[in-house]
């Protein structure tokens, strides 16, 4: 990841008990595989891979496309 300041996205989870949990998610493009994005959240989500490889268990094309758009809009995507 470049030496730019990391940008975070705030997310919310609505639980079945009616409570709302707010958390921060960070995501970034993999340095070696341009069709792979990593996302994590401190104490909530370990680094998790989302990729655009159709034969992979981590293949999530719609989520990948949306995260890629966010990274492109923030000038954090490298082609």
Short mmCIF file of N, CA, C and O in Angstrom, two decimals, residues 5-79:
data_model
loop_
_atom_site.label_atom_id
_atom_site.label_comp_id
_atom_site.label_asym_id
_atom_site.label_seq_id
_atom_site.Cartn_x
_atom_site.Cartn_y
_atom_site.Cartn_z
N UNK A 5 -1.97 8.42 3.68
CA UNK A 5 -2.74 8.19 4.90
C UNK A 5 -3.88 7.24 4.57
O UNK A 5 -4.55 7.37 3.55
N UNK A 6 -4.08 6.24 5.42
CA UNK A 6 -5.14 5.27 5.18
C UNK A 6 -6.50 5.92 5.37
O UNK A 6 -6.71 6.66 6.33
N UNK A 7 -7.39 5.66 4.43
CA UNK A 7 -8.76 6.16 4.54
C UNK A 7 -9.64 5.03 5.04
O UNK A 7 -9.46 3.87 4.69
N UNK A 8 -10.59 5.35 5.87
CA UNK A 8 -11.44 4.35 6.46
C UNK A 8 -12.89 4.60 6.10
O UNK A 8 -13.30 5.73 5.89
N UNK A 9 -13.66 3.55 6.06
CA UNK A 9 -15.08 3.63 5.80
C UNK A 9 -15.82 3.16 7.03
O UNK A 9 -15.51 2.10 7.57
N UNK A 10 -16.75 3.94 7.50
CA UNK A 10 -17.52 3.57 8.68
C UNK A 10 -18.71 2.71 8.25
O UNK A 10 -19.40 3.02 7.30
N UNK A 11 -18.91 1.61 8.97
CA UNK A 11 -20.02 0.72 8.67
C UNK A 11 -20.90 0.54 9.88
O UNK A 11 -20.53 0.89 11.00
N UNK A 12 -22.10 0.02 9.66
CA UNK A 12 -23.03 -0.24 10.76
C UNK A 12 -23.62 -1.62 10.59
O UNK A 12 -23.89 -2.07 9.49
N UNK A 13 -23.81 -2.29 11.72
CA UNK A 13 -24.50 -3.58 11.74
C UNK A 13 -25.72 -3.41 12.62
O UNK A 13 -25.63 -2.91 13.74
N UNK A 14 -26.87 -3.81 12.13
CA UNK A 14 -28.08 -3.79 12.93
C UNK A 14 -28.32 -5.21 13.42
O UNK A 14 -28.51 -6.12 12.63
N UNK A 15 -28.28 -5.41 14.73
CA UNK A 15 -28.42 -6.75 15.29
C UNK A 15 -29.89 -7.12 15.45
O UNK A 15 -30.77 -6.26 15.39
N UNK A 16 -30.14 -8.39 15.69
CA UNK A 16 -31.52 -8.85 15.88
C UNK A 16 -32.13 -8.30 17.17
O UNK A 16 -33.34 -8.24 17.30
N UNK A 17 -31.27 -7.87 18.09
CA UNK A 17 -31.77 -7.29 19.34
C UNK A 17 -32.14 -5.82 19.16
O UNK A 17 -32.52 -5.16 20.11
N UNK A 18 -32.00 -5.28 17.96
CA UNK A 18 -32.32 -3.89 17.71
C UNK A 18 -31.19 -2.93 18.00
O UNK A 18 -31.35 -1.72 17.88
N UNK A 19 -30.02 -3.45 18.39
CA UNK A 19 -28.87 -2.59 18.65
C UNK A 19 -28.13 -2.32 17.35
O UNK A 19 -28.16 -3.11 16.43
N UNK A 20 -27.44 -1.20 17.29
CA UNK A 20 -26.59 -0.86 16.16
C UNK A 20 -25.15 -0.84 16.63
O UNK A 20 -24.84 -0.19 17.63
N UNK A 21 -24.30 -1.56 15.92
CA UNK A 21 -22.87 -1.58 16.22
C UNK A 21 -22.17 -0.82 15.09
O UNK A 21 -22.35 -1.13 13.93
N UNK A 22 -21.38 0.18 15.45
CA UNK A 22 -20.63 0.95 14.46
C UNK A 22 -19.18 0.49 14.48
O UNK A 22 -18.62 0.28 15.54
N UNK A 23 -18.58 0.35 13.30
CA UNK A 23 -17.20 -0.08 13.20
C UNK A 23 -16.55 0.57 11.99
O UNK A 23 -17.23 1.14 11.15
N UNK A 24 -15.24 0.50 11.92
CA UNK A 24 -14.47 1.08 10.82
C UNK A 24 -13.86 -0.05 10.01
O UNK A 24 -13.29 -0.98 10.57
N UNK A 25 -13.97 0.04 8.69
CA UNK A 25 -13.41 -0.96 7.78
C UNK A 25 -12.36 -0.28 6.91
O UNK A 25 -12.58 0.80 6.38
N UNK A 26 -11.21 -0.92 6.78
CA UNK A 26 -10.17 -0.45 5.89
C UNK A 26 -10.02 -1.45 4.75
O UNK A 26 -10.07 -2.66 4.98
N UNK A 27 -9.88 -0.98 3.52
CA UNK A 27 -9.63 -1.90 2.42
C UNK A 27 -8.60 -1.30 1.48
O UNK A 27 -8.45 -0.09 1.38
N UNK A 28 -7.85 -2.21 0.83
CA UNK A 28 -6.74 -1.80 -0.03
C UNK A 28 -6.50 -2.85 -1.10
O UNK A 28 -6.85 -4.02 -0.95
N UNK A 29 -5.90 -2.41 -2.18
CA UNK A 29 -5.56 -3.28 -3.30
C UNK A 29 -4.31 -4.08 -2.97
O UNK A 29 -3.37 -3.56 -2.37
N UNK A 30 -4.31 -5.36 -3.34
CA UNK A 30 -3.13 -6.20 -3.14
C UNK A 30 -1.97 -5.67 -3.99
O UNK A 30 -2.17 -5.21 -5.11
N UNK A 31 -0.77 -5.73 -3.45
CA UNK A 31 0.41 -5.20 -4.16
C UNK A 31 0.80 -6.05 -5.37
O UNK A 31 1.30 -5.53 -6.36
N UNK A 32 0.57 -7.36 -5.30
CA UNK A 32 1.02 -8.26 -6.36
C UNK A 32 -0.08 -8.73 -7.30
O UNK A 32 0.19 -9.09 -8.44
N UNK A 33 -1.30 -8.75 -6.84
CA UNK A 33 -2.42 -9.23 -7.64
C UNK A 33 -3.43 -8.10 -7.78
O UNK A 33 -4.14 -7.77 -6.84
N UNK A 34 -3.52 -7.51 -8.95
CA UNK A 34 -4.39 -6.34 -9.17
C UNK A 34 -5.87 -6.69 -9.12
O UNK A 34 -6.71 -5.79 -9.09
N UNK A 35 -6.22 -7.96 -9.13
CA UNK A 35 -7.62 -8.38 -9.03
C UNK A 35 -7.94 -8.92 -7.64
O UNK A 35 -8.77 -9.81 -7.48
N UNK A 36 -7.27 -8.38 -6.63
CA UNK A 36 -7.48 -8.80 -5.25
C UNK A 36 -7.52 -7.57 -4.36
O UNK A 36 -6.68 -6.68 -4.48
N UNK A 37 -8.51 -7.51 -3.50
CA UNK A 37 -8.66 -6.43 -2.53
C UNK A 37 -8.72 -7.06 -1.14
O UNK A 37 -9.35 -8.10 -0.95
N UNK A 38 -8.06 -6.44 -0.20
CA UNK A 38 -8.08 -6.89 1.19
C UNK A 38 -8.93 -5.93 2.00
O UNK A 38 -8.91 -4.73 1.77
N UNK A 39 -9.66 -6.46 2.97
CA UNK A 39 -10.42 -5.61 3.88
C UNK A 39 -10.26 -6.13 5.29
O UNK A 39 -10.13 -7.33 5.51
N UNK A 40 -10.24 -5.20 6.25
CA UNK A 40 -10.09 -5.59 7.64
C UNK A 40 -10.72 -4.52 8.53
O UNK A 40 -10.99 -3.41 8.09
N UNK A 41 -10.95 -4.91 9.76
CA UNK A 41 -11.49 -3.99 10.76
C UNK A 41 -10.94 -4.43 12.11
O UNK A 41 -11.08 -5.59 12.51
N UNK A 42 -10.29 -3.52 12.81
CA UNK A 42 -9.64 -3.84 14.08
C UNK A 42 -10.65 -4.45 15.06
O UNK A 42 -11.70 -3.89 15.30
N UNK A 43 -10.30 -5.61 15.59
CA UNK A 43 -11.09 -6.35 16.57
C UNK A 43 -12.44 -6.84 16.05
O UNK A 43 -13.23 -7.37 16.80
N UNK A 44 -12.72 -6.68 14.75
CA UNK A 44 -13.99 -7.14 14.19
C UNK A 44 -13.74 -8.16 13.07
O UNK A 44 -14.30 -9.23 13.05
N UNK A 45 -12.88 -7.78 12.12
CA UNK A 45 -12.68 -8.58 10.91
C UNK A 45 -11.20 -8.72 10.63
O UNK A 45 -10.51 -7.72 10.43
N UNK A 46 -10.70 -9.95 10.65
CA UNK A 46 -9.31 -10.21 10.26
C UNK A 46 -9.15 -9.88 8.78
O UNK A 46 -10.14 -9.87 8.05
N UNK A 47 -7.93 -9.59 8.31
CA UNK A 47 -7.77 -9.31 6.88
C UNK A 47 -8.43 -10.41 6.04
O UNK A 47 -8.15 -11.59 6.19
N UNK A 48 -9.34 -9.97 5.20
CA UNK A 48 -10.15 -10.87 4.38
C UNK A 48 -10.00 -10.51 2.92
O UNK A 48 -10.09 -9.34 2.56
N UNK A 49 -9.79 -11.52 2.11
CA UNK A 49 -9.56 -11.31 0.68
C UNK A 49 -10.89 -11.29 -0.08
O UNK A 49 -11.77 -12.10 0.15
N UNK A 50 -11.01 -10.34 -0.99
CA UNK A 50 -12.11 -10.30 -1.96
C UNK A 50 -11.42 -10.20 -3.31
O UNK A 50 -10.62 -9.31 -3.53
N UNK A 51 -11.73 -11.15 -4.21
CA UNK A 51 -11.04 -11.09 -5.50
C UNK A 51 -11.99 -11.23 -6.66
O UNK A 51 -13.19 -11.44 -6.49
N UNK A 52 -11.44 -11.10 -7.86
CA UNK A 52 -12.20 -11.17 -9.09
C UNK A 52 -11.78 -12.38 -9.93
O UNK A 52 -11.84 -12.35 -11.14
N UNK A 53 -11.34 -13.47 -9.26
CA UNK A 53 -10.92 -14.70 -9.93
C UNK A 53 -12.06 -15.72 -9.83
O UNK A 53 -12.36 -16.21 -8.74
N UNK A 54 -12.68 -16.04 -10.94
CA UNK A 54 -13.89 -16.87 -10.93
C UNK A 54 -13.70 -18.26 -10.35
O UNK A 54 -14.66 -18.87 -9.91
N UNK A 55 -12.48 -18.78 -10.30
CA UNK A 55 -12.26 -20.12 -9.76
C UNK A 55 -11.85 -20.11 -8.28
O UNK A 55 -11.45 -21.12 -7.73
N UNK A 56 -11.95 -18.96 -7.63
CA UNK A 56 -11.50 -18.82 -6.24
C UNK A 56 -12.67 -18.86 -5.26
O UNK A 56 -13.77 -18.42 -5.58
N UNK A 57 -12.41 -19.38 -4.08
CA UNK A 57 -13.43 -19.38 -3.03
C UNK A 57 -13.75 -17.96 -2.55
O UNK A 57 -14.82 -17.69 -2.03
N UNK A 58 -12.83 -17.02 -2.76
CA UNK A 58 -13.01 -15.63 -2.37
C UNK A 58 -13.51 -14.75 -3.52
O UNK A 58 -13.36 -13.54 -3.49
N UNK A 59 -14.12 -15.38 -4.53
CA UNK A 59 -14.64 -14.68 -5.70
C UNK A 59 -15.96 -14.01 -5.34
O UNK A 59 -16.95 -14.66 -5.03
N UNK A 60 -15.94 -12.68 -5.34
CA UNK A 60 -17.14 -11.88 -5.05
C UNK A 60 -17.16 -10.72 -6.04
O UNK A 60 -16.74 -9.61 -5.70
N UNK A 61 -17.60 -10.96 -7.28
CA UNK A 61 -17.46 -9.95 -8.33
C UNK A 61 -18.18 -8.63 -8.03
O UNK A 61 -17.65 -7.56 -8.31
N UNK A 62 -19.38 -8.68 -7.47
CA UNK A 62 -20.12 -7.45 -7.21
C UNK A 62 -19.44 -6.63 -6.11
O UNK A 62 -19.25 -5.42 -6.26
N UNK A 63 -19.04 -7.27 -5.01
CA UNK A 63 -18.34 -6.58 -3.93
C UNK A 63 -17.00 -6.06 -4.43
O UNK A 63 -16.62 -4.92 -4.15
N UNK A 64 -16.28 -6.87 -5.21
CA UNK A 64 -14.99 -6.44 -5.77
C UNK A 64 -15.17 -5.18 -6.61
O UNK A 64 -14.43 -4.21 -6.47
N UNK A 65 -16.19 -5.19 -7.49
CA UNK A 65 -16.43 -4.04 -8.37
C UNK A 65 -16.75 -2.78 -7.55
O UNK A 65 -16.23 -1.70 -7.84
N UNK A 66 -17.56 -2.92 -6.50
CA UNK A 66 -17.91 -1.76 -5.68
C UNK A 66 -16.71 -1.23 -4.91
O UNK A 66 -16.50 -0.01 -4.83
N UNK A 67 -15.91 -2.12 -4.32
CA UNK A 67 -14.72 -1.68 -3.59
C UNK A 67 -13.70 -1.05 -4.53
O UNK A 67 -13.07 -0.05 -4.19
N UNK A 68 -13.56 -1.62 -5.72
CA UNK A 68 -12.64 -1.05 -6.71
C UNK A 68 -13.06 0.37 -7.09
O UNK A 68 -12.23 1.26 -7.19
N UNK A 69 -14.37 0.58 -7.26
CA UNK A 69 -14.87 1.92 -7.58
C UNK A 69 -14.53 2.92 -6.47
O UNK A 69 -14.13 4.05 -6.76
N UNK A 70 -14.69 2.51 -5.22
CA UNK A 70 -14.35 3.39 -4.10
C UNK A 70 -12.86 3.72 -4.13
O UNK A 70 -12.47 4.88 -3.98
N UNK A 71 -12.03 2.70 -4.31
CA UNK A 71 -10.58 2.93 -4.36
C UNK A 71 -10.20 3.84 -5.54
O UNK A 71 -9.34 4.71 -5.40
N UNK A 72 -10.85 3.67 -6.67
CA UNK A 72 -10.58 4.52 -7.83
C UNK A 72 -10.99 5.96 -7.53
O UNK A 72 -10.26 6.90 -7.86
N UNK A 73 -12.15 6.15 -6.92
CA UNK A 73 -12.61 7.49 -6.59
C UNK A 73 -11.69 8.20 -5.61
O UNK A 73 -11.61 9.43 -5.59
N UNK A 74 -10.99 7.43 -4.78
CA UNK A 74 -10.06 7.99 -3.80
C UNK A 74 -8.62 7.99 -4.33
O UNK A 74 -7.69 8.24 -3.58
N UNK A 75 -8.45 7.69 -5.61
CA UNK A 75 -7.12 7.63 -6.26
C UNK A 75 -6.19 6.66 -5.54
O UNK A 75 -4.99 6.91 -5.41
N UNK A 76 -6.75 5.54 -5.11
CA UNK A 76 -5.95 4.51 -4.42
C UNK A 76 -5.88 3.22 -5.23
O UNK A 76 -5.46 2.20 -4.72
N UNK A 77 -6.31 3.25 -6.48
CA UNK A 77 -6.29 2.06 -7.34
C UNK A 77 -5.18 2.21 -8.37
O UNK A 77 -5.05 3.24 -9.02
N UNK A 78 -4.36 1.16 -8.52
CA UNK A 78 -3.28 1.15 -9.50
C UNK A 78 -3.59 0.10 -10.55
O UNK A 78 -3.80 -1.07 -10.22
N UNK A 79 -3.65 0.51 -11.83
CA UNK A 79 -3.91 -0.45 -12.92
C UNK A 79 -2.65 -1.14 -13.33
O UNK A 79 -1.58 -0.69 -13.19
#
